[in-house]
């Protein structure tokens, strides 16, 4: 009988980490997650699996080498999924040094901790790389061979993470892989990323809990997939015979404007857009009310506007299906979930009145 595997997930409280923990538990892994001290102890995304005897939480921080050496030495994982990051691109312009510390040096700290703990020959490492590496894109669609052109402090930090993974693979023959994941969303997506911001606002507007939604660049294009589908790919990458890097994407592209039209449609509001640039507005066709306006507050000093991935390699080598959940299904899953939340909030409001 083969030995039961032990996995360590950094960023387990995040969107991807929470889905990955569920996925690995369902595969019979002993799962360890790294959490940070916070003033609120409630961890919404993993609340339902805390208490599972195969799920263990440990305090550590990607900016703290000692905590990582201690954690990796104790857990002795067969697989590490490094998902922890300051993951918000716009925020990286406000906290560039912190972003570099965690998203760039944090990767190095994990690799060195694995070596120091004598696990370099046995421990496989997955690094959460990103389509933001392609940034000001030099080719459409983007594939594994497309040159990088990072276009934010976040992307520059992630570029270091990408290359240090490749360096340790070559220099020390470690099983280190990059998943170059394009945007993936879900009902657990952070509320300040554009998709979730839209589904949440559409639902709240529907129930009279919010007046309007302010957005930045409506013409920005993304290759949006469903996070749950992408989690399986992280695992497949570490089960391969050889370590390698993969683009994970759907191969389909939509604008922020298209996402908004569909999300509002899913909650029962038909929108039309009028005007251009900062004067563009999303109007409720039925009432004539302006529900979406553009605010320069959400413009970025440099914005990535044309992401479209080519998942051919992942399809061929990992047998992964990039279009398991369609764009329309993804928007509906998110809109339905937020609509239920808004309905509950409205009911509480009505009871108080
Ligand atoms: P997320 O929801 O923002 O989760 C980030 C996680 O990292 C959280 O658990 C957070 O902990 C943790 N974290 C942040 N700073 C840390 C630190 N200094 N030490 C330890 N943990 C820290 O991100 P996500 O969407 O799940 O993305 C997962 C990873 O994939 C990230 O590395 C992201 O950059 C990358 N990525 C995401 C996408 C996407 O579309 N979602 C695409 C490509 C790549 P707290 O809960 O305590 O804040
Ligand atoms: O939803 P976003 O903030 O995601 P972004 O910048 O693409 O980053 C996400 O995906 C990356 C993979 O490509 C990850 F590496 C990263 O960790 C993160 O998960 O913005 C998407 C687009 C941008 O072009 C932005 O300018 O939407 C545009 N946008 C327009 N209005 C907005 C808004 N973005 C946000 N967050 N908020 C707005 O109001």
GROMACS .gro file of C-alpha atoms and ligand atoms in nm:
model
  440
    1UNK     CA    1   0.000   0.000   0.000
    2UNK     CA    2   0.142   0.344  -0.090
    3UNK     CA    3   0.218   0.589   0.190
    4UNK     CA    4  -0.042   0.855   0.258
    5UNK     CA    5   0.073   1.193   0.124
    6UNK     CA    6   0.120   1.508   0.327
    7UNK     CA    7   0.059   1.847   0.167
    8UNK     CA    8   0.136   2.196   0.293
    9UNK     CA    9  -0.069   2.485   0.154
   10UNK     CA   10   0.043   2.843   0.208
   11UNK     CA   11  -0.245   3.086   0.156
   12UNK     CA   12  -0.498   2.828   0.275
   13UNK     CA   13  -0.742   3.099   0.387
   14UNK     CA   14  -0.757   3.245   0.034
   15UNK     CA   15  -0.991   3.160  -0.253
   16UNK     CA   16  -0.763   2.897  -0.410
   17UNK     CA   17  -0.618   2.764  -0.085
   18UNK     CA   18  -0.961   2.684   0.054
   19UNK     CA   19  -1.069   2.492  -0.257
   20UNK     CA   20  -0.735   2.313  -0.275
   21UNK     CA   21  -0.758   2.204   0.090
   22UNK     CA   22  -1.102   2.052   0.021
   23UNK     CA   23  -0.973   1.884  -0.294
   24UNK     CA   24  -0.666   1.728  -0.125
   25UNK     CA   25  -0.872   1.610   0.173
   26UNK     CA   26  -1.106   1.437  -0.072
   27UNK     CA   27  -0.801   1.263  -0.221
   28UNK     CA   28  -0.700   1.129   0.123
   29UNK     CA   29  -0.410   1.368   0.191
   30UNK     CA   30  -0.302   1.485   0.534
   31UNK     CA   31  -0.341   1.859   0.476
   32UNK     CA   32  -0.151   2.134   0.658
   33UNK     CA   33  -0.231   2.499   0.606
   34UNK     CA   34  -0.029   2.807   0.692
   35UNK     CA   35  -0.225   3.094   0.847
   36UNK     CA   36  -0.134   3.441   0.971
   37UNK     CA   37  -0.226   3.601   1.296
   38UNK     CA   38  -0.523   3.830   1.252
   39UNK     CA   39  -0.734   4.035   1.491
   40UNK     CA   40  -1.040   3.835   1.382
   41UNK     CA   41  -1.021   3.460   1.427
   42UNK     CA   42  -1.304   3.383   1.189
   43UNK     CA   43  -1.171   3.221   0.872
   44UNK     CA   44  -1.476   3.224   0.647
   45UNK     CA   45  -1.346   3.018   0.356
   46UNK     CA   46  -1.215   2.724   0.562
   47UNK     CA   47  -1.458   2.741   0.852
   48UNK     CA   48  -1.640   2.427   0.729
   49UNK     CA   49  -1.326   2.207   0.727
   50UNK     CA   50  -1.169   2.323   1.053
   51UNK     CA   51  -1.213   2.034   1.294
   52UNK     CA   52  -1.148   1.771   1.025
   53UNK     CA   53  -0.881   1.547   1.186
   54UNK     CA   54  -0.679   1.543   0.861
   55UNK     CA   55  -0.670   1.922   0.841
   56UNK     CA   56  -0.414   2.111   1.050
   57UNK     CA   57  -0.342   2.483   1.076
   58UNK     CA   58  -0.009   2.643   1.168
   59UNK     CA   59   0.098   3.003   1.213
   60UNK     CA   60   0.372   3.115   0.973
   61UNK     CA   61   0.435   3.408   0.742
   62UNK     CA   62   0.605   3.426   0.405
   63UNK     CA   63   0.803   3.727   0.525
   64UNK     CA   64   0.949   3.525   0.817
   65UNK     CA   65   1.214   3.266   0.721
   66UNK     CA   66   1.235   3.117   1.070
   67UNK     CA   67   0.863   3.042   1.079
   68UNK     CA   68   0.887   2.869   0.740
   69UNK     CA   69   1.188   2.655   0.833
   70UNK     CA   70   1.013   2.554   1.156
   71UNK     CA   71   0.687   2.473   0.976
   72UNK     CA   72   0.841   2.277   0.688
   73UNK     CA   73   1.076   2.092   0.927
   74UNK     CA   74   0.780   1.986   1.143
   75UNK     CA   75   0.536   1.891   0.868
   76UNK     CA   76   0.790   1.737   0.627
   77UNK     CA   77   0.549   1.771   0.335
   78UNK     CA   78   0.559   1.560   0.019
   79UNK     CA   79   0.401   1.850  -0.167
   80UNK     CA   80   0.400   2.225  -0.104
   81UNK     CA   81   0.150   2.451  -0.279
   82UNK     CA   82   0.275   2.807  -0.241
   83UNK     CA   83  -0.042   3.010  -0.290
   84UNK     CA   84   0.025   3.281  -0.032
   85UNK     CA   85   0.071   3.627  -0.177
   86UNK     CA   86  -0.029   3.990  -0.163
   87UNK     CA   87  -0.247   3.908  -0.461
   88UNK     CA   88  -0.412   4.239  -0.547
   89UNK     CA   89  -0.253   4.412  -0.846
   90UNK     CA   90  -0.384   4.763  -0.770
   91UNK     CA   91  -0.280   4.735  -0.405
   92UNK     CA   92   0.074   4.645  -0.516
   93UNK     CA   93   0.114   5.005  -0.637
   94UNK     CA   94   0.045   5.121  -0.279
   95UNK     CA   95   0.260   4.860  -0.102
   96UNK     CA   96   0.529   4.767  -0.356
   97UNK     CA   97   0.801   4.679  -0.105
   98UNK     CA   98   0.575   4.452   0.100
   99UNK     CA   99   0.451   4.290  -0.220
  100UNK     CA  100   0.808   4.218  -0.330
  101UNK     CA  101   0.899   4.082   0.012
  102UNK     CA  102   0.613   3.831   0.015
  103UNK     CA  103   0.555   3.753  -0.354
  104UNK     CA  104   0.921   3.741  -0.460
  105UNK     CA  105   1.140   3.668  -0.157
  106UNK     CA  106   0.869   3.453   0.002
  107UNK     CA  107   0.920   3.197  -0.275
  108UNK     CA  108   1.294   3.194  -0.215
  109UNK     CA  109   1.236   3.147   0.159
  110UNK     CA  110   1.023   2.839   0.094
  111UNK     CA  111   1.280   2.688  -0.143
  112UNK     CA  112   1.563   2.747   0.103
  113UNK     CA  113   1.357   2.611   0.392
  114UNK     CA  114   1.298   2.291   0.195
  115UNK     CA  115   1.674   2.257   0.132
  116UNK     CA  116   1.766   2.337   0.494
  117UNK     CA  117   1.523   2.073   0.618
  118UNK     CA  118   1.685   1.810   0.392
  119UNK     CA  119   1.371   1.767   0.178
  120UNK     CA  120   1.507   1.885  -0.159
  121UNK     CA  121   1.498   1.534  -0.308
  122UNK     CA  122   1.152   1.439  -0.189
  123UNK     CA  123   0.934   1.748  -0.165
  124UNK     CA  124   0.752   1.872  -0.477
  125UNK     CA  125   0.672   2.244  -0.495
  126UNK     CA  126   0.396   2.424  -0.684
  127UNK     CA  127   0.435   2.801  -0.730
  128UNK     CA  128   0.128   3.017  -0.798
  129UNK     CA  129   0.257   3.210  -1.098
  130UNK     CA  130   0.029   3.434  -1.295
  131UNK     CA  131  -0.081   3.560  -1.636
  132UNK     CA  132   0.017   3.907  -1.507
  133UNK     CA  133   0.372   3.803  -1.603
  134UNK     CA  134   0.269   3.859  -1.968
  135UNK     CA  135   0.149   4.206  -1.868
  136UNK     CA  136   0.185   4.445  -2.159
  137UNK     CA  137   0.141   4.148  -2.384
  138UNK     CA  138   0.388   4.069  -2.660
  139UNK     CA  139   0.173   3.796  -2.818
  140UNK     CA  140  -0.197   3.699  -2.825
  141UNK     CA  141  -0.286   3.440  -2.709
  142UNK     CA  142  -0.020   3.394  -2.443
  143UNK     CA  143   0.147   3.055  -2.408
  144UNK     CA  144   0.445   2.911  -2.215
  145UNK     CA  145   0.690   3.052  -2.473
  146UNK     CA  146   0.546   3.406  -2.482
  147UNK     CA  147   0.802   3.660  -2.352
  148UNK     CA  148   0.715   3.818  -2.017
  149UNK     CA  149   0.650   4.191  -1.985
  150UNK     CA  150   0.538   4.246  -1.624
  151UNK     CA  151   0.342   4.569  -1.584
  152UNK     CA  152   0.286   4.624  -1.209
  153UNK     CA  153   0.487   4.586  -0.886
  154UNK     CA  154   0.287   4.265  -0.827
  155UNK     CA  155   0.387   4.120  -1.163
  156UNK     CA  156   0.752   4.216  -1.121
  157UNK     CA  157   0.759   4.040  -0.783
  158UNK     CA  158   0.588   3.733  -0.929
  159UNK     CA  159   0.846   3.728  -1.208
  160UNK     CA  160   1.119   3.675  -0.946
  161UNK     CA  161   0.913   3.390  -0.799
  162UNK     CA  162   0.876   3.230  -1.142
  163UNK     CA  163   1.247   3.241  -1.219
  164UNK     CA  164   1.371   3.132  -0.876
  165UNK     CA  165   1.152   2.822  -0.909
  166UNK     CA  166   1.314   2.746  -1.245
  167UNK     CA  167   1.659   2.818  -1.104
  168UNK     CA  168   1.621   2.573  -0.815
  169UNK     CA  169   1.485   2.314  -1.057
  170UNK     CA  170   1.798   2.344  -1.272
  171UNK     CA  171   2.057   2.409  -1.002
  172UNK     CA  172   1.947   2.159  -0.737
  173UNK     CA  173   1.727   1.923  -0.946
  174UNK     CA  174   1.430   2.000  -0.725
  175UNK     CA  175   1.077   1.915  -0.840
  176UNK     CA  176   0.956   2.276  -0.867
  177UNK     CA  177   0.679   2.386  -1.105
  178UNK     CA  178   0.506   2.707  -1.208
  179UNK     CA  179   0.135   2.712  -1.280
  180UNK     CA  180   0.089   3.028  -1.491
  181UNK     CA  181  -0.276   3.072  -1.405
  182UNK     CA  182  -0.502   3.319  -1.581
  183UNK     CA  183  -0.777   3.489  -1.379
  184UNK     CA  184  -0.999   3.242  -1.200
  185UNK     CA  185  -1.300   3.345  -1.001
  186UNK     CA  186  -1.568   3.195  -0.781
  187UNK     CA  187  -1.825   3.270  -0.515
  188UNK     CA  188  -1.524   3.279  -0.275
  189UNK     CA  189  -1.337   3.547  -0.473
  190UNK     CA  190  -1.219   3.848  -0.270
  191UNK     CA  191  -1.476   4.127  -0.284
  192UNK     CA  192  -1.242   4.389  -0.435
  193UNK     CA  193  -1.152   4.189  -0.748
  194UNK     CA  194  -1.361   4.315  -1.037
  195UNK     CA  195  -1.580   4.007  -1.096
  196UNK     CA  196  -1.689   3.967  -0.737
  197UNK     CA  197  -1.725   4.341  -0.695
  198UNK     CA  198  -1.972   4.331  -0.985
  199UNK     CA  199  -2.178   4.025  -0.878
  200UNK     CA  200  -2.198   4.156  -0.523
  201UNK     CA  201  -2.306   4.505  -0.635
  202UNK     CA  202  -2.560   4.375  -0.889
  203UNK     CA  203  -2.722   4.162  -0.617
  204UNK     CA  204  -2.720   4.440  -0.361
  205UNK     CA  205  -2.865   4.689  -0.611
  206UNK     CA  206  -3.140   4.437  -0.694
  207UNK     CA  207  -3.242   4.431  -0.324
  208UNK     CA  208  -3.207   4.806  -0.271
  209UNK     CA  209  -2.899   4.767  -0.049
  210UNK     CA  210  -2.673   4.972  -0.278
  211UNK     CA  211  -2.738   5.260  -0.520
  212UNK     CA  212  -2.458   5.237  -0.771
  213UNK     CA  213  -2.140   5.057  -0.873
  214UNK     CA  214  -1.819   5.246  -0.954
  215UNK     CA  215  -1.565   5.070  -1.177
  216UNK     CA  216  -1.239   5.153  -1.356
  217UNK     CA  217  -1.140   5.033  -1.704
  218UNK     CA  218  -1.450   4.865  -1.853
  219UNK     CA  219  -1.269   4.765  -2.173
  220UNK     CA  220  -1.003   4.556  -2.003
  221UNK     CA  221  -1.011   4.197  -2.131
  222UNK     CA  222  -0.955   3.884  -1.927
  223UNK     CA  223  -0.956   3.508  -1.974
  224UNK     CA  224  -1.178   3.419  -1.678
  225UNK     CA  225  -1.213   3.058  -1.554
  226UNK     CA  226  -1.373   2.891  -1.253
  227UNK     CA  227  -1.136   2.852  -0.956
  228UNK     CA  228  -1.258   2.503  -0.868
  229UNK     CA  229  -1.156   2.377  -1.215
  230UNK     CA  230  -0.810   2.533  -1.180
  231UNK     CA  231  -0.736   2.372  -0.844
  232UNK     CA  232  -0.733   2.026  -1.001
  233UNK     CA  233  -0.466   2.148  -1.239
  234UNK     CA  234  -0.234   2.255  -0.955
  235UNK     CA  235  -0.249   1.899  -0.827
  236UNK     CA  236  -0.204   1.743  -1.174
  237UNK     CA  237   0.109   1.956  -1.225
  238UNK     CA  238   0.271   1.800  -0.916
  239UNK     CA  239   0.168   1.445  -1.017
  240UNK     CA  240   0.356   1.465  -1.352
  241UNK     CA  241   0.664   1.254  -1.417
  242UNK     CA  242   0.881   1.561  -1.478
  243UNK     CA  243   0.866   1.911  -1.327
  244UNK     CA  244   0.749   2.170  -1.578
  245UNK     CA  245   0.562   2.502  -1.618
  246UNK     CA  246   0.210   2.531  -1.758
  247UNK     CA  247  -0.030   2.801  -1.878
  248UNK     CA  248  -0.373   2.737  -1.727
  249UNK     CA  249  -0.653   2.929  -1.901
  250UNK     CA  250  -0.984   2.877  -2.081
  251UNK     CA  251  -0.878   3.018  -2.419
  252UNK     CA  252  -1.176   3.258  -2.419
  253UNK     CA  253  -1.171   3.632  -2.354
  254UNK     CA  254  -1.430   3.885  -2.232
  255UNK     CA  255  -1.432   4.251  -2.128
  256UNK     CA  256  -1.522   4.381  -1.784
  257UNK     CA  257  -1.824   4.542  -1.956
  258UNK     CA  258  -1.941   4.200  -2.083
  259UNK     CA  259  -1.902   4.051  -1.737
  260UNK     CA  260  -2.116   4.331  -1.592
  261UNK     CA  261  -2.390   4.296  -1.857
  262UNK     CA  262  -2.420   3.925  -1.786
  263UNK     CA  263  -2.403   3.954  -1.407
  264UNK     CA  264  -2.678   4.218  -1.399
  265UNK     CA  265  -2.883   4.007  -1.642
  266UNK     CA  266  -2.846   3.710  -1.405
  267UNK     CA  267  -2.998   3.908  -1.118
  268UNK     CA  268  -3.282   4.030  -1.342
  269UNK     CA  269  -3.157   4.373  -1.451
  270UNK     CA  270  -3.102   4.446  -1.823
  271UNK     CA  271  -2.829   4.708  -1.869
  272UNK     CA  272  -2.713   4.913  -2.162
  273UNK     CA  273  -2.387   5.107  -2.176
  274UNK     CA  274  -2.371   5.460  -2.316
  275UNK     CA  275  -2.086   5.711  -2.346
  276UNK     CA  276  -1.712   5.650  -2.359
  277UNK     CA  277  -1.406   5.641  -2.132
  278UNK     CA  278  -1.465   5.812  -1.795
  279UNK     CA  279  -1.814   5.922  -1.915
  280UNK     CA  280  -1.937   5.570  -1.984
  281UNK     CA  281  -2.242   5.463  -1.784
  282UNK     CA  282  -2.439   5.144  -1.732
  283UNK     CA  283  -2.812   5.227  -1.744
  284UNK     CA  284  -3.103   5.010  -1.633
  285UNK     CA  285  -3.307   4.973  -1.954
  286UNK     CA  286  -3.632   4.934  -1.761
  287UNK     CA  287  -3.604   5.240  -1.536
  288UNK     CA  288  -3.342   5.462  -1.702
  289UNK     CA  289  -3.148   5.473  -1.374
  290UNK     CA  290  -2.768   5.491  -1.391
  291UNK     CA  291  -2.635   5.188  -1.205
  292UNK     CA  292  -2.270   5.185  -1.315
  293UNK     CA  293  -2.032   5.479  -1.340
  294UNK     CA  294  -1.662   5.501  -1.410
  295UNK     CA  295  -1.435   5.630  -1.136
  296UNK     CA  296  -1.070   5.715  -1.202
  297UNK     CA  297  -1.001   5.585  -0.848
  298UNK     CA  298  -1.000   5.237  -1.001
  299UNK     CA  299  -0.763   5.319  -1.288
  300UNK     CA  300  -0.412   5.176  -1.243
  301UNK     CA  301  -0.088   5.360  -1.324
  302UNK     CA  302  -0.022   5.078  -1.573
  303UNK     CA  303  -0.301   4.834  -1.659
  304UNK     CA  304  -0.289   4.493  -1.822
  305UNK     CA  305  -0.572   4.492  -2.077
  306UNK     CA  306  -0.543   4.196  -2.314
  307UNK     CA  307  -0.504   3.861  -2.140
  308UNK     CA  308  -0.595   3.548  -2.335
  309UNK     CA  309  -0.430   3.216  -2.258
  310UNK     CA  310  -0.353   2.916  -2.475
  311UNK     CA  311  -0.401   2.603  -2.259
  312UNK     CA  312  -0.288   2.355  -2.531
  313UNK     CA  313   0.006   2.220  -2.328
  314UNK     CA  314  -0.199   2.160  -2.011
  315UNK     CA  315  -0.467   1.989  -2.220
  316UNK     CA  316  -0.219   1.762  -2.397
  317UNK     CA  317   0.022   1.681  -2.112
  318UNK     CA  318  -0.205   1.689  -1.807
  319UNK     CA  319  -0.530   1.583  -1.974
  320UNK     CA  320  -0.697   1.890  -1.824
  321UNK     CA  321  -1.027   2.022  -1.960
  322UNK     CA  322  -1.000   2.404  -1.979
  323UNK     CA  323  -1.369   2.461  -2.051
  324UNK     CA  324  -1.538   2.250  -1.788
  325UNK     CA  325  -1.729   2.554  -1.661
  326UNK     CA  326  -1.827   2.808  -1.930
  327UNK     CA  327  -1.800   3.185  -1.884
  328UNK     CA  328  -2.181   3.207  -1.868
  329UNK     CA  329  -2.196   2.936  -1.599
  330UNK     CA  330  -1.920   3.105  -1.397
  331UNK     CA  331  -2.101   3.440  -1.391
  332UNK     CA  332  -2.426   3.266  -1.296
  333UNK     CA  333  -2.263   3.070  -1.011
  334UNK     CA  334  -2.123   3.394  -0.867
  335UNK     CA  335  -2.439   3.600  -0.924
  336UNK     CA  336  -2.666   3.332  -0.772
  337UNK     CA  337  -2.446   3.304  -0.464
  338UNK     CA  338  -2.435   3.681  -0.407
  339UNK     CA  339  -2.806   3.713  -0.476
  340UNK     CA  340  -2.874   3.467  -0.191
  341UNK     CA  341  -2.647   3.670   0.039
  342UNK     CA  342  -2.815   3.999  -0.056
  343UNK     CA  343  -3.160   3.844  -0.007
  344UNK     CA  344  -3.063   3.735   0.346
  345UNK     CA  345  -2.922   4.081   0.422
  346UNK     CA  346  -3.240   4.247   0.293
  347UNK     CA  347  -3.455   4.016   0.506
  348UNK     CA  348  -3.259   4.110   0.819
  349UNK     CA  349  -3.291   4.479   0.726
  350UNK     CA  350  -3.669   4.442   0.682
  351UNK     CA  351  -3.707   4.262   1.016
  352UNK     CA  352  -3.527   4.548   1.191
  353UNK     CA  353  -3.756   4.813   1.037
  354LIG     P1  354  -0.620   3.539  -0.216
  354LIG     O1  355  -0.763   3.497  -0.206
  354LIG     O2  356  -0.586   3.683  -0.208
  354LIG     O3  357  -0.541   3.459  -0.101
  354LIG     C1  358  -0.408   3.493  -0.068
  354LIG     C2  359  -0.365   3.410   0.051
  354LIG     O4  360  -0.230   3.444   0.084
  354LIG     C3  361  -0.450   3.432   0.179
  354LIG     O5  362  -0.465   3.311   0.244
  354LIG     C4  363  -0.360   3.526   0.259
  354LIG     O6  364  -0.381   3.518   0.398
  354LIG     C5  365  -0.224   3.468   0.224
  354LIG     N1  366  -0.112   3.559   0.254
  354LIG     C6  367  -0.096   3.686   0.211
  354LIG     N2  368   0.020   3.736   0.258
  354LIG     C7  369   0.078   3.638   0.331
  354LIG     C8  370   0.197   3.629   0.407
  354LIG     N3  371   0.281   3.732   0.418
  354LIG     N4  372   0.227   3.513   0.471
  354LIG     C9  373   0.142   3.408   0.464
  354LIG     N5  374   0.024   3.411   0.396
  354LIG    C10  375  -0.006   3.525   0.330
  354LIG     O7  376  -0.556   3.484  -0.353
  354LIG     P2  377  -0.608   3.370  -0.453
  354LIG     O8  378  -0.695   3.434  -0.555
  354LIG     O9  379  -0.654   3.254  -0.377
  354LIG    O10  380  -0.472   3.337  -0.529
  354LIG    C11  381  -0.383   3.238  -0.479
  354LIG    C12  382  -0.245   3.259  -0.540
  354LIG    O11  383  -0.253   3.251  -0.683
  354LIG    C13  384  -0.182   3.395  -0.512
  354LIG    O12  385  -0.043   3.375  -0.502
  354LIG    C14  386  -0.212   3.477  -0.636
  354LIG    O13  387  -0.115   3.578  -0.652
  354LIG    C15  388  -0.204   3.371  -0.742
  354LIG     N6  389  -0.286   3.389  -0.861
  354LIG    C16  390  -0.420   3.410  -0.848
  354LIG    C17  391  -0.497   3.419  -0.963
  354LIG    C18  392  -0.647   3.439  -0.955
  354LIG    O14  393  -0.705   3.476  -1.058
  354LIG     N7  394  -0.710   3.414  -0.842
  354LIG    C19  395  -0.438   3.406  -1.091
  354LIG    C20  396  -0.301   3.382  -1.097
  354LIG    C21  397  -0.226   3.372  -0.982
  354LIG     P3  398  -0.489   3.612   0.475
  354LIG    O15  399  -0.622   3.541   0.459
  354LIG    O16  400  -0.439   3.611   0.614
  354LIG    O17  401  -0.485   3.746   0.409
  355LIG     O1  402  -1.016   4.169  -1.093
  355LIG     P1  403  -0.886   4.238  -1.103
  355LIG     O2  404  -0.845   4.324  -0.988
  355LIG     O3  405  -0.779   4.127  -1.132
  355LIG     P2  406  -0.632   4.132  -1.196
  355LIG     O4  407  -0.571   4.265  -1.185
  355LIG     O5  408  -0.643   4.073  -1.333
  355LIG     O6  409  -0.552   4.035  -1.099
  355LIG     C1  410  -0.604   3.907  -1.064
  355LIG     O7  411  -0.571   3.813  -1.164
  355LIG     C2  412  -0.429   3.791  -1.181
  355LIG     C3  413  -0.413   3.689  -1.294
  355LIG     O8  414  -0.406   3.758  -1.416
  355LIG     C4  415  -0.372   3.740  -1.050
  355LIG     F1  416  -0.238   3.715  -1.065
  355LIG     C5  417  -0.394   3.842  -0.941
  355LIG     O9  418  -0.347   3.787  -0.816
  355LIG     C6  419  -0.544   3.868  -0.928
  355LIG    O10  420  -0.607   3.752  -0.881
  355LIG    O11  421  -0.885   4.331  -1.233
  355LIG     C7  422  -0.915   4.282  -1.362
  355LIG     C8  423  -0.927   4.399  -1.460
  355LIG     C9  424  -0.811   4.498  -1.454
  355LIG    O12  425  -0.771   4.533  -1.585
  355LIG    C10  426  -0.870   4.620  -1.386
  355LIG    O13  427  -0.813   4.743  -1.428
  355LIG    O14  428  -1.044   4.472  -1.427
  355LIG    C11  429  -1.015   4.609  -1.432
  355LIG     N1  430  -1.108   4.681  -1.344
  355LIG    C12  431  -1.201   4.771  -1.387
  355LIG     N2  432  -1.266   4.821  -1.282
  355LIG    C13  433  -1.117   4.672  -1.211
  355LIG    C14  434  -1.216   4.761  -1.171
  355LIG     N3  435  -1.049   4.596  -1.121
  355LIG    C15  436  -1.083   4.608  -0.989
  355LIG     N4  437  -1.020   4.530  -0.898
  355LIG     N5  438  -1.178   4.696  -0.947
  355LIG    C16  439  -1.248   4.774  -1.033
  355LIG    O15  440  -1.333   4.854  -0.993
   0.00000   0.00000   0.00000
